[in-house]
Short mmCIF file of C-alpha atoms and ligand atoms in Angstrom, two decimals:
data_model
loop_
_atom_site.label_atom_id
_atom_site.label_comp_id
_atom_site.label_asym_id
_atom_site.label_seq_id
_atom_site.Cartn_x
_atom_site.Cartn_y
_atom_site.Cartn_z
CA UNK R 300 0.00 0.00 0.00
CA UNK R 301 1.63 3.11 -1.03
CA UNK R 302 -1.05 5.99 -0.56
CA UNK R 303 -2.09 6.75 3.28
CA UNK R 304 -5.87 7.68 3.50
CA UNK R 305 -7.67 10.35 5.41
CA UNK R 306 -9.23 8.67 8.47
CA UNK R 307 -13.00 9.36 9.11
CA UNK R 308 -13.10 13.57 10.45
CA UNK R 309 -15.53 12.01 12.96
CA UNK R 310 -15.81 9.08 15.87
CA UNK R 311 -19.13 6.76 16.24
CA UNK R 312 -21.48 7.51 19.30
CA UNK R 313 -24.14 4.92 17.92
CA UNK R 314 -23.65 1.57 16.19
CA UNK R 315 -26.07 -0.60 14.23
CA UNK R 316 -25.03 -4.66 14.10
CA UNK R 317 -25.39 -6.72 10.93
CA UNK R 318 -25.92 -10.02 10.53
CA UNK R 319 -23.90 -12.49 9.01
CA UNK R 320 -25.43 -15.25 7.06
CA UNK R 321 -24.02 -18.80 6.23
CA UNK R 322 -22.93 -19.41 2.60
CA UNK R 323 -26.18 -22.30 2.26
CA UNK R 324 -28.49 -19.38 3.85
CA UNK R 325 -27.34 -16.99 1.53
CA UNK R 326 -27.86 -19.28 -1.55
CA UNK R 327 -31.51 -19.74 -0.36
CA UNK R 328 -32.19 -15.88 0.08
CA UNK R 329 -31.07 -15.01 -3.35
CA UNK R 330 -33.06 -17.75 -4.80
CA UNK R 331 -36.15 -16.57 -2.98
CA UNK R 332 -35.49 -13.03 -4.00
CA UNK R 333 -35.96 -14.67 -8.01
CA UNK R 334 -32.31 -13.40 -8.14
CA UNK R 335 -33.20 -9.38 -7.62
CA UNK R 336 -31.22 -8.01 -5.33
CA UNK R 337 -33.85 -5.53 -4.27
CA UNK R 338 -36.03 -7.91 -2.99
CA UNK R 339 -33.44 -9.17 -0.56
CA UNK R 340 -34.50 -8.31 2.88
CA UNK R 341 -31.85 -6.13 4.44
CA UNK R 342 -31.31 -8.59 7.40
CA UNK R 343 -29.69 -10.97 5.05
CA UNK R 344 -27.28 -7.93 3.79
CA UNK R 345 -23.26 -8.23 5.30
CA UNK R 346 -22.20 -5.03 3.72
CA UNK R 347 -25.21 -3.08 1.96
CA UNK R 348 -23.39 -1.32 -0.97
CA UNK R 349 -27.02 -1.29 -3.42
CA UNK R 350 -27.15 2.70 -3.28
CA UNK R 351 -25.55 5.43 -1.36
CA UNK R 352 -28.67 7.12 -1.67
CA UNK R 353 -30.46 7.91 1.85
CA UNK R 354 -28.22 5.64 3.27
CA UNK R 355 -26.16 7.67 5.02
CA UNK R 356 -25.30 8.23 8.82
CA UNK R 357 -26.53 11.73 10.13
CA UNK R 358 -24.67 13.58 12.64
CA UNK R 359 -24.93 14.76 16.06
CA UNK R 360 -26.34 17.83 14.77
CA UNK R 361 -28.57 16.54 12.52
CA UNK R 362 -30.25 14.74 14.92
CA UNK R 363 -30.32 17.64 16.98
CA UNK R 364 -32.26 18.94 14.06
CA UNK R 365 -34.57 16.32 13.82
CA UNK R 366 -35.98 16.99 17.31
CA UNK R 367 -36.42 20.77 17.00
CA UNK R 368 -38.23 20.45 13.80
CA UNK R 369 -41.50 22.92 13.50
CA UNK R 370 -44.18 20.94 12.15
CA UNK R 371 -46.25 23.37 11.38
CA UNK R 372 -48.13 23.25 8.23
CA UNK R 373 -47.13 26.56 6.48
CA UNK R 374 -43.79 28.84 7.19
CA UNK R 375 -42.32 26.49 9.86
CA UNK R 376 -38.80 27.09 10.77
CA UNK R 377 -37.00 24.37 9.44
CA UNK R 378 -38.40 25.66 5.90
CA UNK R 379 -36.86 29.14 6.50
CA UNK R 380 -33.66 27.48 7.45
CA UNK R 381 -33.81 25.61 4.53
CA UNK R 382 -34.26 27.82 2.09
CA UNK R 383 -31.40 30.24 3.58
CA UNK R 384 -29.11 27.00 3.64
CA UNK R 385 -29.42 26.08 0.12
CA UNK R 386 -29.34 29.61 -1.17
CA UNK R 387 -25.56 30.49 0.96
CA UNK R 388 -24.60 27.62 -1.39
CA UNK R 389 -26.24 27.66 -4.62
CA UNK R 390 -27.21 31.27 -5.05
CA UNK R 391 -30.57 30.65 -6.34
CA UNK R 392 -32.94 32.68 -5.08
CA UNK R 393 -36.29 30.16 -5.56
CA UNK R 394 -35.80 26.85 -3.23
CA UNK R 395 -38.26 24.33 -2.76
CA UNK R 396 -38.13 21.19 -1.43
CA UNK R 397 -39.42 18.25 -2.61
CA UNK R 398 -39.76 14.58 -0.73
CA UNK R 399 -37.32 12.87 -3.33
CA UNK R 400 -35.44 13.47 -6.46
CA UNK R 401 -37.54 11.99 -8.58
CA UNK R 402 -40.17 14.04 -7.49
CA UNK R 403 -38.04 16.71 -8.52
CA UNK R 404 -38.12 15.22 -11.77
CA UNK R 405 -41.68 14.67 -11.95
CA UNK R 406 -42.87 18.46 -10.77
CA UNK R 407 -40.07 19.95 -13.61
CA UNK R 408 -40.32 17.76 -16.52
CA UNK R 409 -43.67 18.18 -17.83
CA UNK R 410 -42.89 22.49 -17.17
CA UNK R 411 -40.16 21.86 -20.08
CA UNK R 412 -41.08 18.87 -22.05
CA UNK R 413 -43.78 17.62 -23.80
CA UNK R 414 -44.32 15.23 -26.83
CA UNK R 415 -42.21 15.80 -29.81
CA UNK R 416 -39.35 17.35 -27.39
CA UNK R 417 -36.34 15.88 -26.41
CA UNK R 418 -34.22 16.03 -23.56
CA UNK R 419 -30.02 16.11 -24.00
CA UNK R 420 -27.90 14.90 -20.99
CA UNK R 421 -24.48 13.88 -20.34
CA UNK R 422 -26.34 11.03 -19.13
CA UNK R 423 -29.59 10.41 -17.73
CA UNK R 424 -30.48 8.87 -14.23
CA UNK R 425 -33.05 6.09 -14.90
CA UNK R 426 -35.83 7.95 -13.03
CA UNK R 427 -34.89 11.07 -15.04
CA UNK R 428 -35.13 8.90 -18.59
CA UNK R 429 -38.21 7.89 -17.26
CA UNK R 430 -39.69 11.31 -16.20
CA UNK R 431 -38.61 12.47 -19.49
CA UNK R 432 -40.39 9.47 -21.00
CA UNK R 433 -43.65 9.80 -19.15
CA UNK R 434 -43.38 13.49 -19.48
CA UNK R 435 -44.31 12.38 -23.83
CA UNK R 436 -40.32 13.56 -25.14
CA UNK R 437 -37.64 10.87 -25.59
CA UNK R 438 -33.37 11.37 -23.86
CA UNK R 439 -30.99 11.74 -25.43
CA UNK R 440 -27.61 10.64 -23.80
CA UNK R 441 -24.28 12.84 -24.89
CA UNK R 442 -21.32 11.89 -22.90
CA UNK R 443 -17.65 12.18 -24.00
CA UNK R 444 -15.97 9.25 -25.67
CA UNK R 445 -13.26 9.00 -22.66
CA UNK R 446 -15.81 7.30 -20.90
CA UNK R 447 -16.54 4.21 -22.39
CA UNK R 448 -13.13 3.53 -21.96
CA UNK R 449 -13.04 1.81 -18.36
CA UNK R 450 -9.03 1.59 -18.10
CA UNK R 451 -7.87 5.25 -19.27
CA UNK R 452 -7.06 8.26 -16.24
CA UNK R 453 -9.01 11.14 -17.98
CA UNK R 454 -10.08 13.59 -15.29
CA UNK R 455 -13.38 14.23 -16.07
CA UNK R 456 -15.15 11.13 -18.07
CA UNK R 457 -18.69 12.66 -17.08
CA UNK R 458 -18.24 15.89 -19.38
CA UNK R 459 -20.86 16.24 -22.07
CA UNK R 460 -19.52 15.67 -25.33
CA UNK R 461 -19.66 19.21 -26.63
CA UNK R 462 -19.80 18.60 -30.38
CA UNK R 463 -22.23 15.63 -30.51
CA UNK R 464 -24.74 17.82 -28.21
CA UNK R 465 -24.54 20.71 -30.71
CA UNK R 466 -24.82 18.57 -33.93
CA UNK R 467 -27.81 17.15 -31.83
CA UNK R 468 -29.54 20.06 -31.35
CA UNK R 469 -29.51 20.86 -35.38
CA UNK R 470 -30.82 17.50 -35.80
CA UNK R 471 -33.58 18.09 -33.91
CA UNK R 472 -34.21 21.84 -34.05
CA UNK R 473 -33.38 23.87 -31.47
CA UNK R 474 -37.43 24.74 -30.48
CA UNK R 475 -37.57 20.67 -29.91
CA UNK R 476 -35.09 20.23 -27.65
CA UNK R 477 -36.99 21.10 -24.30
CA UNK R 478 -33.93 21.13 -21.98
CA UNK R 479 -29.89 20.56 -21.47
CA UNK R 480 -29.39 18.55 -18.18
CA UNK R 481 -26.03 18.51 -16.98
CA UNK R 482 -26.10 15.58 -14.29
CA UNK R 483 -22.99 16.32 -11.41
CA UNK R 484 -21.41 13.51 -10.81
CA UNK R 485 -22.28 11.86 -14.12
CA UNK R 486 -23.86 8.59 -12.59
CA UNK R 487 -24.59 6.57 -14.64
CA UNK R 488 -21.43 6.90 -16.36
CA UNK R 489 -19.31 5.28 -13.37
CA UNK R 490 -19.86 8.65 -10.92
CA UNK R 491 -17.64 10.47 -12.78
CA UNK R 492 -17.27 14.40 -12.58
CA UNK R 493 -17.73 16.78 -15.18
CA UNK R 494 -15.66 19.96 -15.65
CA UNK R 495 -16.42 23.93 -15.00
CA UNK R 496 -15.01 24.23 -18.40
CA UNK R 497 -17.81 21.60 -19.98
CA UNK R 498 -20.51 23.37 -17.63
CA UNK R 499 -19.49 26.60 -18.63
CA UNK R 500 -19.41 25.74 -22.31
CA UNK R 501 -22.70 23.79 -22.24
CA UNK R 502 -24.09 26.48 -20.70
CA UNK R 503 -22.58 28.99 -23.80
CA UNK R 504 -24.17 26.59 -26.08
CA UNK R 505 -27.66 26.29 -24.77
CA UNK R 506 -27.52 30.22 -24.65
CA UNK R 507 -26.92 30.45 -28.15
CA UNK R 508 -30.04 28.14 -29.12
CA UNK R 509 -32.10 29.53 -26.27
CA UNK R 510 -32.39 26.47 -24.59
CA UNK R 511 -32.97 25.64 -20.62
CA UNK R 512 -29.76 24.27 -18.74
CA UNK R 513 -30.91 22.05 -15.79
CA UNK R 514 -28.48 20.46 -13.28
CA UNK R 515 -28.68 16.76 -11.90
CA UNK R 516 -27.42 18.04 -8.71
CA UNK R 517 -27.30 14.94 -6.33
CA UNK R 518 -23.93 14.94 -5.99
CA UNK R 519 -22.66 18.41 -6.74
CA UNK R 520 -20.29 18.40 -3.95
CA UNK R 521 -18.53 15.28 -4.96
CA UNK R 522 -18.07 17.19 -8.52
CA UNK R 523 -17.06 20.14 -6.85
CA UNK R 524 -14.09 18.33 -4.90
CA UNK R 525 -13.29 16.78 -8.04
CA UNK R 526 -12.74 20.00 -9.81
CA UNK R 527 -10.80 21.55 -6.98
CA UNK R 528 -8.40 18.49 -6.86
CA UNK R 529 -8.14 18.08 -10.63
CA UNK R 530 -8.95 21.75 -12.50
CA UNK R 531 -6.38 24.64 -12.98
CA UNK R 532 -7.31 27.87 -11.05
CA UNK R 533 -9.44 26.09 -8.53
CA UNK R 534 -6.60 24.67 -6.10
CA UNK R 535 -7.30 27.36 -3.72
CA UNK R 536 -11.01 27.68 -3.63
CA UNK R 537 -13.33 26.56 -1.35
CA UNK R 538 -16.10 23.87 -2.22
CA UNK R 539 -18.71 26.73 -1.32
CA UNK R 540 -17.16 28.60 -4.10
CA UNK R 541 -16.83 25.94 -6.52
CA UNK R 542 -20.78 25.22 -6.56
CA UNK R 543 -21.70 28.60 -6.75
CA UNK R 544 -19.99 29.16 -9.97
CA UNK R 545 -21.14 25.35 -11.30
CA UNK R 546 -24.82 26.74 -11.00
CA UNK R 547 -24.30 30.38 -11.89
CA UNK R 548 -24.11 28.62 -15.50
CA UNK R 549 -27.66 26.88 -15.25
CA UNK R 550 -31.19 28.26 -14.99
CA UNK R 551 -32.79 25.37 -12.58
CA UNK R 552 -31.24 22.29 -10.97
CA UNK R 553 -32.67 19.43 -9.33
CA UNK R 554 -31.67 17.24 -6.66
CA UNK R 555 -31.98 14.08 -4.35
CA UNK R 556 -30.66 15.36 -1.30
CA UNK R 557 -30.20 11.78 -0.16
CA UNK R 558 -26.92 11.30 -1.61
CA UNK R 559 -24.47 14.95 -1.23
CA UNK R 560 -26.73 16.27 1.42
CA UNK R 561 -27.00 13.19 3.35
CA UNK R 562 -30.04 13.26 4.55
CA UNK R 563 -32.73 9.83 4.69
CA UNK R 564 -35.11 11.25 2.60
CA UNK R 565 -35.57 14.81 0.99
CA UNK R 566 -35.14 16.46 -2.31
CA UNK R 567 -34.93 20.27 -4.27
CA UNK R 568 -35.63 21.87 -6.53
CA UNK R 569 -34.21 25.65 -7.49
CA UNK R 570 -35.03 28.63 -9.78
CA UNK R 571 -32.23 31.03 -10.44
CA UNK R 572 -34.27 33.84 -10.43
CA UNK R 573 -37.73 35.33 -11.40
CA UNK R 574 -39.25 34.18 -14.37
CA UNK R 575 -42.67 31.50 -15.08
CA UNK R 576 -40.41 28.81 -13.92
CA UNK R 577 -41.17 28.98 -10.43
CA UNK R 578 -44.74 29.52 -10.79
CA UNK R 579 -45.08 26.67 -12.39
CA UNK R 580 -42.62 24.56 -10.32
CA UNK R 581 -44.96 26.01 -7.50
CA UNK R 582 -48.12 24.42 -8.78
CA UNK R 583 -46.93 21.50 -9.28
CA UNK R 584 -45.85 20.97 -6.80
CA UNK R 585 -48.99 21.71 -4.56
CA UNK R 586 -50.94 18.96 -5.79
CA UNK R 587 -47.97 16.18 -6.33
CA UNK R 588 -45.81 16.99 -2.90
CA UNK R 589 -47.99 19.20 -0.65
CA UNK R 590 -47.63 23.10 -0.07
CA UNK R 591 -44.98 24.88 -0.47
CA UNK R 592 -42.85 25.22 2.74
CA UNK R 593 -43.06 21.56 3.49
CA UNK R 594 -43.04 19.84 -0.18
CA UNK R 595 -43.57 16.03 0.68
CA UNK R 596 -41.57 16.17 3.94
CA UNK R 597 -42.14 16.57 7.70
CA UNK R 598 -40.76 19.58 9.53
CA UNK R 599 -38.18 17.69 11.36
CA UNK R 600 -36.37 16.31 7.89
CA UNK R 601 -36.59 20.33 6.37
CA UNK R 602 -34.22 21.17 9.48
CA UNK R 603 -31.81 17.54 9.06
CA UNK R 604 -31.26 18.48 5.23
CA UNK R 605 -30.77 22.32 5.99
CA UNK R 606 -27.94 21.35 8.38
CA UNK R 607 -26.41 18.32 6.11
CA UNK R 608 -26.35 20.78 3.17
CA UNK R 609 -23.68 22.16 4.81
CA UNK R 610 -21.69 19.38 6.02
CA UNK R 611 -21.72 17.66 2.77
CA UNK R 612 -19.47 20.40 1.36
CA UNK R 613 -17.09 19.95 4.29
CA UNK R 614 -13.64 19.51 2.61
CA UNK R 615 -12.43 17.15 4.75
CA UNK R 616 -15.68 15.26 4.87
CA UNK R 617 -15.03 15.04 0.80
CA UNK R 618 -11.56 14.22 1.61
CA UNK R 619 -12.05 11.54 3.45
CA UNK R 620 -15.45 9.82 1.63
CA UNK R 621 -12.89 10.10 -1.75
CA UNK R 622 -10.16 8.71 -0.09
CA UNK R 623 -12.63 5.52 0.45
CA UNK R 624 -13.18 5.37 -3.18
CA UNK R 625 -9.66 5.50 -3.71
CA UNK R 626 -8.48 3.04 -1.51
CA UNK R 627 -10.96 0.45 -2.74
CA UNK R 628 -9.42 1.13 -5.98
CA UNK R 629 -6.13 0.24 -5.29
CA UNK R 630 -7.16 -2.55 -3.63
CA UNK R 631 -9.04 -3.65 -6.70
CA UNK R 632 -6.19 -2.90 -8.69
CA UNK R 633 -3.36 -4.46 -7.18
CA UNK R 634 -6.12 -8.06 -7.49
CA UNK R 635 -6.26 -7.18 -10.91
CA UNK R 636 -10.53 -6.68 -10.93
CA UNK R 637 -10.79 -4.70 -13.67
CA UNK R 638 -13.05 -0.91 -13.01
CA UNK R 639 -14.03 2.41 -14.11
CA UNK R 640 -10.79 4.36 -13.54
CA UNK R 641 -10.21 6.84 -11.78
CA UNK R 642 -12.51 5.85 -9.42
CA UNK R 643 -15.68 8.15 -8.67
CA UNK R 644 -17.26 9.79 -6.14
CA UNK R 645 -20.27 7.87 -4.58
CA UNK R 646 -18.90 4.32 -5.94
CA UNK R 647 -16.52 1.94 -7.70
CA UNK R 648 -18.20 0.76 -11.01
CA UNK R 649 -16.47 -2.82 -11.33
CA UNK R 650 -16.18 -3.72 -15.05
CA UNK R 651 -18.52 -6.81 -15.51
CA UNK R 652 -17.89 -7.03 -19.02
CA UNK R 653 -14.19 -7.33 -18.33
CA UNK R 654 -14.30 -9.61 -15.50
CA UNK R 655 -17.01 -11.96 -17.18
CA UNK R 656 -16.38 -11.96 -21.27
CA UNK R 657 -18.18 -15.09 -21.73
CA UNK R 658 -21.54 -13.10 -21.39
CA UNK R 659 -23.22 -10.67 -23.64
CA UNK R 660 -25.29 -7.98 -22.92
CA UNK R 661 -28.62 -9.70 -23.03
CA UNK R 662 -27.16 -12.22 -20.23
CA UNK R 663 -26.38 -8.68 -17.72
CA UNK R 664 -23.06 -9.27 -16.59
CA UNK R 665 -23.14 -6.53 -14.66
CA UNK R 666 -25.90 -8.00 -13.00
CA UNK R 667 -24.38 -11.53 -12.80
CA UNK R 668 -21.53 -10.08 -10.81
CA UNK R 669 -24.06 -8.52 -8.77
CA UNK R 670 -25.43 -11.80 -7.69
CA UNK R 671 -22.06 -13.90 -7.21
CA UNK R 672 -20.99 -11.08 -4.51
CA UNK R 673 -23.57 -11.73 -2.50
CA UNK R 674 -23.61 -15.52 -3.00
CA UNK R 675 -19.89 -15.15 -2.18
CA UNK R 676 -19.93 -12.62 0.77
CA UNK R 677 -23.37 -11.45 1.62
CA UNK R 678 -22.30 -8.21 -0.16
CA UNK R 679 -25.36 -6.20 -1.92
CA UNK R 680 -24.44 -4.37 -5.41
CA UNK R 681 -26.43 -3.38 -8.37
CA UNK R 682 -26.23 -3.57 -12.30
CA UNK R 683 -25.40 -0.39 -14.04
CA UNK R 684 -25.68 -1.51 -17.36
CA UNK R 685 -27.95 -3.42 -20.02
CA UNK R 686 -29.85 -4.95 -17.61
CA UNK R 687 -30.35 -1.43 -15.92
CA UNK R 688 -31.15 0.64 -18.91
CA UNK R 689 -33.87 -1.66 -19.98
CA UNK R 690 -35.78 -1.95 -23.21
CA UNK R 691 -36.12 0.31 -26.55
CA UNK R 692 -39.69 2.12 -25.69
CA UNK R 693 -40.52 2.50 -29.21
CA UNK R 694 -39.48 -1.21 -30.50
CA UNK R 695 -39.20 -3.13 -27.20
CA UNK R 696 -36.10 -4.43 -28.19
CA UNK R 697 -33.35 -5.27 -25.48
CA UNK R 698 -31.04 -2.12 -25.24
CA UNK R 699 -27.33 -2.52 -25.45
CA UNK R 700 -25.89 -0.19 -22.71
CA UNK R 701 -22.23 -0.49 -24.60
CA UNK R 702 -20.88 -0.30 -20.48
CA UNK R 703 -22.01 -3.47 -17.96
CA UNK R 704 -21.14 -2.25 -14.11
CA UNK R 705 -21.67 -3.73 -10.97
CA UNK R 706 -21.85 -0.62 -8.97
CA UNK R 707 -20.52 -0.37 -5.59
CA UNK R 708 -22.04 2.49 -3.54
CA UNK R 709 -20.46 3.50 -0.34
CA UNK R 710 -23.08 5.22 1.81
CA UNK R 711 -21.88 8.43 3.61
CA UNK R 712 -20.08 7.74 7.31
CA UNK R 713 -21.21 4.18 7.44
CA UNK R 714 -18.65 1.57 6.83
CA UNK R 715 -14.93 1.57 7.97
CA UNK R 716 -12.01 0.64 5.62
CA UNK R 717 -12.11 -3.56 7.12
CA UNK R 718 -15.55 -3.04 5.63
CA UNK R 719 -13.99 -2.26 2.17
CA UNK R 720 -11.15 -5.07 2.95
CA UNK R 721 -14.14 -7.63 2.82
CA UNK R 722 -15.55 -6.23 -0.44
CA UNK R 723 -12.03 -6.12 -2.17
CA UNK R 724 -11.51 -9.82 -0.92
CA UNK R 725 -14.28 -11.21 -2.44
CA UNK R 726 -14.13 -9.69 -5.52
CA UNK R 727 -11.10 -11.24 -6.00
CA UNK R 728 -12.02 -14.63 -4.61
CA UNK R 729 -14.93 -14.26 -7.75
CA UNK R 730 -12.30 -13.12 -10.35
CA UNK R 731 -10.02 -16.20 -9.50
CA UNK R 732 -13.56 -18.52 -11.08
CA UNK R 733 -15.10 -15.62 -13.47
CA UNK R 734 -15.50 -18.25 -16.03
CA UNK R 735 -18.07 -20.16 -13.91
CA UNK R 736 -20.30 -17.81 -13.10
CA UNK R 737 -23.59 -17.95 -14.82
CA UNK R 738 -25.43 -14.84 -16.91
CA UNK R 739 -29.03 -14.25 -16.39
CA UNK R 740 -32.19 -14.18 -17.90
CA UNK R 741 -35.82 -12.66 -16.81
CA UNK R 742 -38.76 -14.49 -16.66
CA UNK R 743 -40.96 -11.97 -15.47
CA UNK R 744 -40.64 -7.70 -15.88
CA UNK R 745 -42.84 -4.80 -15.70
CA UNK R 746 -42.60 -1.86 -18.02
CA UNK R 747 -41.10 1.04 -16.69
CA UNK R 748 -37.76 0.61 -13.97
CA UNK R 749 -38.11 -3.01 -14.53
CA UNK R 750 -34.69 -3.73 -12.88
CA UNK R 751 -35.97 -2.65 -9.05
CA UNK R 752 -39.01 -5.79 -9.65
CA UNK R 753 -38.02 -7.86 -12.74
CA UNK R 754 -37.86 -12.14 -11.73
CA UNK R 755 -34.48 -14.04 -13.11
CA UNK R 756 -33.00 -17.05 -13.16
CA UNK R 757 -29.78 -18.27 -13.98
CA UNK R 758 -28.93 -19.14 -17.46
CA UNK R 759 -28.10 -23.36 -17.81
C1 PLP W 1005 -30.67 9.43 -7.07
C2 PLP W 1005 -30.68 10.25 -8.26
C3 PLP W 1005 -31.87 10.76 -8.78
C4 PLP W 1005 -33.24 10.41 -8.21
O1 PLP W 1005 -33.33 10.75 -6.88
P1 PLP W 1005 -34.22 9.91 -5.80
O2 PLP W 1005 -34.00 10.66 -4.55
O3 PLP W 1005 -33.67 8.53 -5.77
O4 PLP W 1005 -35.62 9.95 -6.26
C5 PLP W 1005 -31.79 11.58 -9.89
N1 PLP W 1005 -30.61 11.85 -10.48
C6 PLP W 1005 -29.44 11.36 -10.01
C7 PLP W 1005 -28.16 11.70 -10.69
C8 PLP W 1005 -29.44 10.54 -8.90
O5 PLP W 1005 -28.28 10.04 -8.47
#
């Protein structure tokens, strides 16, 4: 080990025990779950590593939050906090909160898009494809090259591909394309961070064709480390700083505060300034999430997420949560498991169609991989890949995602680095008999997210 990591900036006054499952138990679970490892029961999880989304550990002072909360049903205090919390960082001046980031998606969506329209992203989230999708306009993903590349160092794999997006945009006529979304870390694409320069030229673009620029912002302080550890002329400013100039080049953003501002459950949206937009954000949002100052959450959660806005953007918080990334990583590396390099912010996105070669797309290696880490160590992953992304919604047709991952979220201030010793461990215990393990194939989906309920079965 050559690198020394930045130990956790905190010390644990509460602890949570896990189980641990025999091997014959485990085999029994997954089989029950019809091979979905969402419908695992969370008791039979070692090390839960399925999201980092509302999975985090709140602090001292967030649970100090939690208990002064002001439940009233209009103007309580935690919304007032809130509101002056996200604006310190963000500088938007319109802030309301939603009880997810989906919901997000759904209140803003249909305010920009419409049938005919399209949406243009770096790369969408699944529930942002699909609130595009049910919304009547179709996404279109535009992210650089460097990404699909899994073993190449390029700083910022998540950037929009700047010259694909434009040439998109004449295909499709500038009055069709409904929005730009600029997701921060690009997700999908391995948690990978995009640039100020790619913002800031996206941005120039959009301007030019008069075209909205929204921002995925679920984990806009990871991307904001990232650019102040990796970008010229951003060494010496603060994370604060950083994020303030990343959405001075958008209009509207919107975010799952259950990953950056690591909170259980809670989400935003935000206007820039005055215009239509936040009228109509506010009536949507009456009927889908409740009234304004409370949007789909209780008083108590307004006050935890107005506190953990800050505290995600504490540098040596980032420090630290990176430095787990990174140290997986090299673990990973010196077993020789193949991943998306450099590693990203929220995750490590093992490369399943490295690791298993023997199975194509249609057999979700990604999602096979999933499925032998839990057989092998009671470890809970999920596809990011063909089996994620799902069918054409035009043809039907099984997509070809091009990537297959087997993510690995870390949730925020939860497991220690022995935690991560287990995961690298097994991973290489798996690569040592890649060749045996089996691809899959569903028996049962719905249509729309099929990968959270879809059946499967292994593949003879
Ligand atoms: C998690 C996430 C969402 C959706 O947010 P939920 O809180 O899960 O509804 C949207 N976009 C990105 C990039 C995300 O990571």
């Amino acid at each position: 080990m050559s690198k020394k990591y930045f130990a956790e900036p905190f010390k644990i006054k509460m602890v949570e025990p896990i189980a641990v499952l025999t091997d014959e138990e485990r085999l029994e679970r997954i089989e029950t779950a019809n091979y979905n490892l969402f419908s695992l029961n969370s008791d039979d999880v070692y090390i839960d590593l399925l999201t980092d989304s509302g999975t985090g550990a709140m602090s001292a002072e967030q649970w100090a939050g939690i208990m002064r909360g002001d439940e009233a049903y209009s103007g309580a205090r935690g919304y007032r906090n809130l509101v002056k919390s996200a604006q310190d960082i963000f500088g938007y001046e319109y802030i309301q909160p939603v009880h997810q980031g989906r919901a997000a998606e759904k209140v803003v969506m249909p305010i920009l898009l419409g049938p005919g329209k399209f949406a243009i992203s770096n790369m969408h989230f699944d529930t942002t494809r699909a609130h595009v999708e049910i919304a009547g306009a179709r996404a279109l993903d535009c992210v650089v090259e460097e990404a699909l590349d899994t073993t190449t160092h390029y700083p910022f794999k998540g950037n929009m591909d700047l010259e694909k997006m434009e040439s998109l945009i004449k295909e499709h006529g500038a009055e069709n394309i409904g929005v730009i979304i600029i997701t921060v870390t690009n997700n999908s694409a391995g948690g990978q961070p995009v640039s100020m320069e790619n913002i800031r030229e996206t941005s120039k673009i959009a301007k030019k064709y008069g075209i909205t620029v929204l921002i995925d912002a679920a984990r806009y302080a990871e991307n904001s480390y990232f650019i102040k550890e990796r970008e010229d002329g951003y060494q010496d400013k603060s994370i604060k700083e950083i994020a303030k100039e990343m959405f001075s080049y958008a209009e509207i953003f919107t975010m799952s505060s259950k990953k950056d501002a690591i909170v259980n459950m809670g989400g935003l949206i935000g206007v820039k300034d005055d215009s239509d937009l936040f009228e109509n954000v506010k009536a949507n949002t009456i009927p889908y999430e409740g009234f304004i100052s409370y949007g789909g959450l209780a008083g108590r959660d307004l006050e935890a997420l107005a506190i953990g806005l800050q505290e995600g953007i504490d540098y040596n918080f980032l420090k630290y949560r990176i430095g787990q990334m990174e140290y997986l990583a090299e673990r990973l590396a010196e077993g020789g498991v193949p991943f998306q390099t450099p590693a990203g912010g929220h995750a490590i996105f093992v490369d399943a169609k490295k690791l298993l070669p023997h199975l194509k797309y249609y057999e979700f290696p990604g999602h096979a991989l999933a499925v032998e880490l839990y057989k092998e160590a009671g470890i809970r992953s999920c596809d990011i890949g063909s089996y994620m992304i799902g069918n054409d919604p035009d043809t039907g047709e099984q997509l070809d995602a091009g990537f297959e991952f087997t993510r690995l979220a870390i949730p925020r201030r939860v497991y220690t680095q022995s935690h991560l010793d287990v995961v690298a461990d097994a991973l290489i215990a798996i690569k040592d008999r890649a060749d045996q393990v089996p691809g899959y194939k569903i028996v049962w989906e719905p249509k729309i997210l099929r990968h959270f309920t879809a059946k499967l079965e292994p593949i003879k």
